[in-house]
Amino acid sequence: QVQLVESGGGLVQPGGSLRLSCTASGSIFSTIFMAWYRRAPGKERELVASVTTADTTTYAVSVKGRFSISRDNAKNTVYLQMNSLKPEDTAVYYCNALTAGKAYWGQGTQVTVSS
């Protein structure tokens, strides 16, 4: 069983930055594949970024070059640094963990990009 707690969402103006954090407990963090998803109003959930246990990262085309995912195994935390935010980045962002064949989700954190 893995518990995920997210933080860092909020309201930001276009062009601004936010950093999301997701802290995991209940398993060996360094063995967990971590990812961030988002769901915008009226849209399907989409994968934003992921990081493997070997620190290999992948990004959605829409965020590549603006977002950066990283993990700190000593703090059991994965981060999503979001720069140059656009109104279309507005969504609920969810932390996701994959380990031992199971998927776990955080409660979600709202990110709103608006002037």
PDB file of C-alpha atoms in Angstrom, residues 13-111:
ATOM      1  CA  GLN A  13      -0.859  34.216 -14.019  1.00  0.00           C
ATOM      2  CA  PRO A  14       0.063  33.140 -17.550  1.00  0.00           C
ATOM      3  CA  GLY A  15       3.816  32.901 -17.877  1.00  0.00           C
ATOM      4  CA  GLY A  16       4.234  32.153 -14.198  1.00  0.00           C
ATOM      5  CA  SER A  17       5.630  29.121 -12.420  1.00  0.00           C
ATOM      6  CA  LEU A  18       4.514  26.593  -9.842  1.00  0.00           C
ATOM      7  CA  ARG A  19       6.126  23.557  -8.280  1.00  0.00           C
ATOM      8  CA  LEU A  20       4.037  20.576  -7.312  1.00  0.00           C
ATOM      9  CA  SER A  21       5.235  18.062  -4.741  1.00  0.00           C
ATOM     10  CA  CYS A  22       4.085  14.536  -4.038  1.00  0.00           C
ATOM     11  CA  THR A  23       5.325  12.675  -0.994  1.00  0.00           C
ATOM     12  CA  ALA A  24       4.905   8.913  -0.837  1.00  0.00           C
ATOM     13  CA  SER A  25       4.786   6.580   2.138  1.00  0.00           C
ATOM     14  CA  GLY A  26       4.220   2.901   2.630  1.00  0.00           C
ATOM     15  CA  SER A  27       6.795   1.493   0.252  1.00  0.00           C
ATOM     16  CA  ILE A  28      10.408   1.817  -0.784  1.00  0.00           C
ATOM     17  CA  PHE A  29      10.252   5.033  -2.773  1.00  0.00           C
ATOM     18  CA  SER A  30      13.338   4.322  -4.852  1.00  0.00           C
ATOM     19  CA  THR A  31      11.581   1.285  -6.346  1.00  0.00           C
ATOM     20  CA  ILE A  32       8.482   3.173  -7.433  1.00  0.00           C
ATOM     21  CA  PHE A  33       7.765   4.493 -10.916  1.00  0.00           C
ATOM     22  CA  MET A  34       6.279   7.966 -10.460  1.00  0.00           C
ATOM     23  CA  ALA A  35       4.220  10.166 -12.737  1.00  0.00           C
ATOM     24  CA  TRP A  36       2.019  13.236 -12.887  1.00  0.00           C
ATOM     25  CA  TYR A  37      -1.312  13.243 -14.688  1.00  0.00           C
ATOM     26  CA  ARG A  38      -3.839  16.002 -15.150  1.00  0.00           C
ATOM     27  CA  ARG A  39      -7.501  16.301 -15.946  1.00  0.00           C
ATOM     28  CA  ALA A  40      -8.814  19.537 -17.404  1.00  0.00           C
ATOM     29  CA  PRO A  41     -12.534  20.356 -17.333  1.00  0.00           C
ATOM     30  CA  GLY A  42     -14.346  18.398 -20.028  1.00  0.00           C
ATOM     31  CA  LYS A  43     -11.234  16.491 -21.072  1.00  0.00           C
ATOM     32  CA  GLU A  44      -9.760  13.073 -20.552  1.00  0.00           C
ATOM     33  CA  ARG A  45      -7.029  12.515 -18.031  1.00  0.00           C
ATOM     34  CA  GLU A  46      -3.608  12.799 -19.646  1.00  0.00           C
ATOM     35  CA  LEU A  47      -0.096  11.821 -18.674  1.00  0.00           C
ATOM     36  CA  VAL A  48       2.005  14.932 -18.119  1.00  0.00           C
ATOM     37  CA  ALA A  49       5.367  13.527 -17.107  1.00  0.00           C
ATOM     38  CA  SER A  50       6.963  10.439 -15.624  1.00  0.00           C
ATOM     39  CA  VAL A  51      10.221   9.411 -14.011  1.00  0.00           C
ATOM     40  CA  THR A  52      11.529   5.887 -13.684  1.00  0.00           C
ATOM     41  CA  THR A  53      13.552   4.429 -10.832  1.00  0.00           C
ATOM     42  CA  ALA A  54      16.629   5.091 -12.987  1.00  0.00           C
ATOM     43  CA  ASP A  55      15.667   8.772 -13.349  1.00  0.00           C
ATOM     44  CA  THR A  56      14.618   8.456 -16.976  1.00  0.00           C
ATOM     45  CA  THR A  57      11.992  11.090 -17.708  1.00  0.00           C
ATOM     46  CA  THR A  58       9.266  11.447 -20.321  1.00  0.00           C
ATOM     47  CA  TYR A  59       6.950  14.354 -21.082  1.00  0.00           C
ATOM     48  CA  ALA A  60       3.768  15.085 -22.945  1.00  0.00           C
ATOM     49  CA  VAL A  61       4.423  17.076 -26.099  1.00  0.00           C
ATOM     50  CA  SER A  62       2.308  19.919 -24.759  1.00  0.00           C
ATOM     51  CA  VAL A  63       4.589  20.486 -21.745  1.00  0.00           C
ATOM     52  CA  LYS A  64       8.001  19.519 -23.090  1.00  0.00           C
ATOM     53  CA  GLY A  65      10.516  22.292 -22.517  1.00  0.00           C
ATOM     54  CA  ARG A  66       8.311  23.981 -19.904  1.00  0.00           C
ATOM     55  CA  PHE A  67       7.808  21.320 -17.238  1.00  0.00           C
ATOM     56  CA  SER A  68      10.406  19.276 -15.412  1.00  0.00           C
ATOM     57  CA  ILE A  69       9.856  16.182 -13.278  1.00  0.00           C
ATOM     58  CA  SER A  70      12.366  15.078 -10.687  1.00  0.00           C
ATOM     59  CA  ARG A  71      12.540  12.804  -7.697  1.00  0.00           C
ATOM     60  CA  ASP A  72      14.330  12.945  -4.364  1.00  0.00           C
ATOM     61  CA  ASN A  73      14.544   9.423  -3.012  1.00  0.00           C
ATOM     62  CA  ALA A  74      15.910  10.632   0.319  1.00  0.00           C
ATOM     63  CA  LYS A  75      12.707  12.645   0.845  1.00  0.00           C
ATOM     64  CA  ASN A  76      10.327  10.132  -0.796  1.00  0.00           C
ATOM     65  CA  THR A  77       9.149  12.982  -2.978  1.00  0.00           C
ATOM     66  CA  VAL A  78       8.568  13.643  -6.650  1.00  0.00           C
ATOM     67  CA  TYR A  79       8.337  17.175  -7.999  1.00  0.00           C
ATOM     68  CA  LEU A  80       6.827  18.791 -11.047  1.00  0.00           C
ATOM     69  CA  GLN A  81       8.347  22.159 -11.842  1.00  0.00           C
ATOM     70  CA  MET A  82       6.020  24.032 -14.162  1.00  0.00           C
ATOM     71  CA  ASN A  83       7.300  27.118 -15.958  1.00  0.00           C
ATOM     72  CA  SER A  84       5.823  29.375 -18.635  1.00  0.00           C
ATOM     73  CA  LEU A  85       2.359  28.290 -17.610  1.00  0.00           C
ATOM     74  CA  LYS A  86      -0.502  28.737 -20.032  1.00  0.00           C
ATOM     75  CA  PRO A  87      -4.269  28.904 -19.448  1.00  0.00           C
ATOM     76  CA  GLU A  88      -4.558  25.504 -21.113  1.00  0.00           C
ATOM     77  CA  ASP A  89      -2.459  24.031 -18.293  1.00  0.00           C
ATOM     78  CA  THR A  90      -5.396  24.627 -15.969  1.00  0.00           C
ATOM     79  CA  ALA A  91      -6.390  21.257 -14.522  1.00  0.00           C
ATOM     80  CA  VAL A  92      -6.411  19.061 -11.481  1.00  0.00           C
ATOM     81  CA  TYR A  93      -2.985  17.449 -11.261  1.00  0.00           C
ATOM     82  CA  TYR A  94      -2.639  13.964  -9.838  1.00  0.00           C
ATOM     83  CA  CYS A  95       0.394  12.134  -8.587  1.00  0.00           C
ATOM     84  CA  ASN A  96       0.601   8.489  -9.629  1.00  0.00           C
ATOM     85  CA  ALA A  97       2.771   5.652  -8.353  1.00  0.00           C
ATOM     86  CA  LEU A  98       3.317   2.235  -9.903  1.00  0.00           C
ATOM     87  CA  THR A  99       4.834  -0.528  -7.841  1.00  0.00           C
ATOM     88  CA  ALA A 100       4.413  -4.284  -7.538  1.00  0.00           C
ATOM     89  CA  GLY A 101       1.881  -4.244 -10.338  1.00  0.00           C
ATOM     90  CA  LYS A 102      -0.431  -1.759  -8.642  1.00  0.00           C
ATOM     91  CA  ALA A 103      -1.267   1.867  -9.293  1.00  0.00           C
ATOM     92  CA  TYR A 104      -1.877   4.431  -6.592  1.00  0.00           C
ATOM     93  CA  TRP A 105      -3.210   7.972  -6.859  1.00  0.00           C
ATOM     94  CA  GLY A 106      -3.015  11.133  -4.842  1.00  0.00           C
ATOM     95  CA  GLN A 107      -6.042  13.253  -4.048  1.00  0.00           C
ATOM     96  CA  GLY A 108      -5.241  15.829  -6.723  1.00  0.00           C
ATOM     97  CA  THR A 109      -4.240  19.467  -6.555  1.00  0.00           C
ATOM     98  CA  GLN A 110      -5.850  22.259  -8.558  1.00  0.00           C
ATOM     99  CA  VAL A 111      -3.715  24.403 -10.838  1.00  0.00           C
TER     100      VAL A 111
END
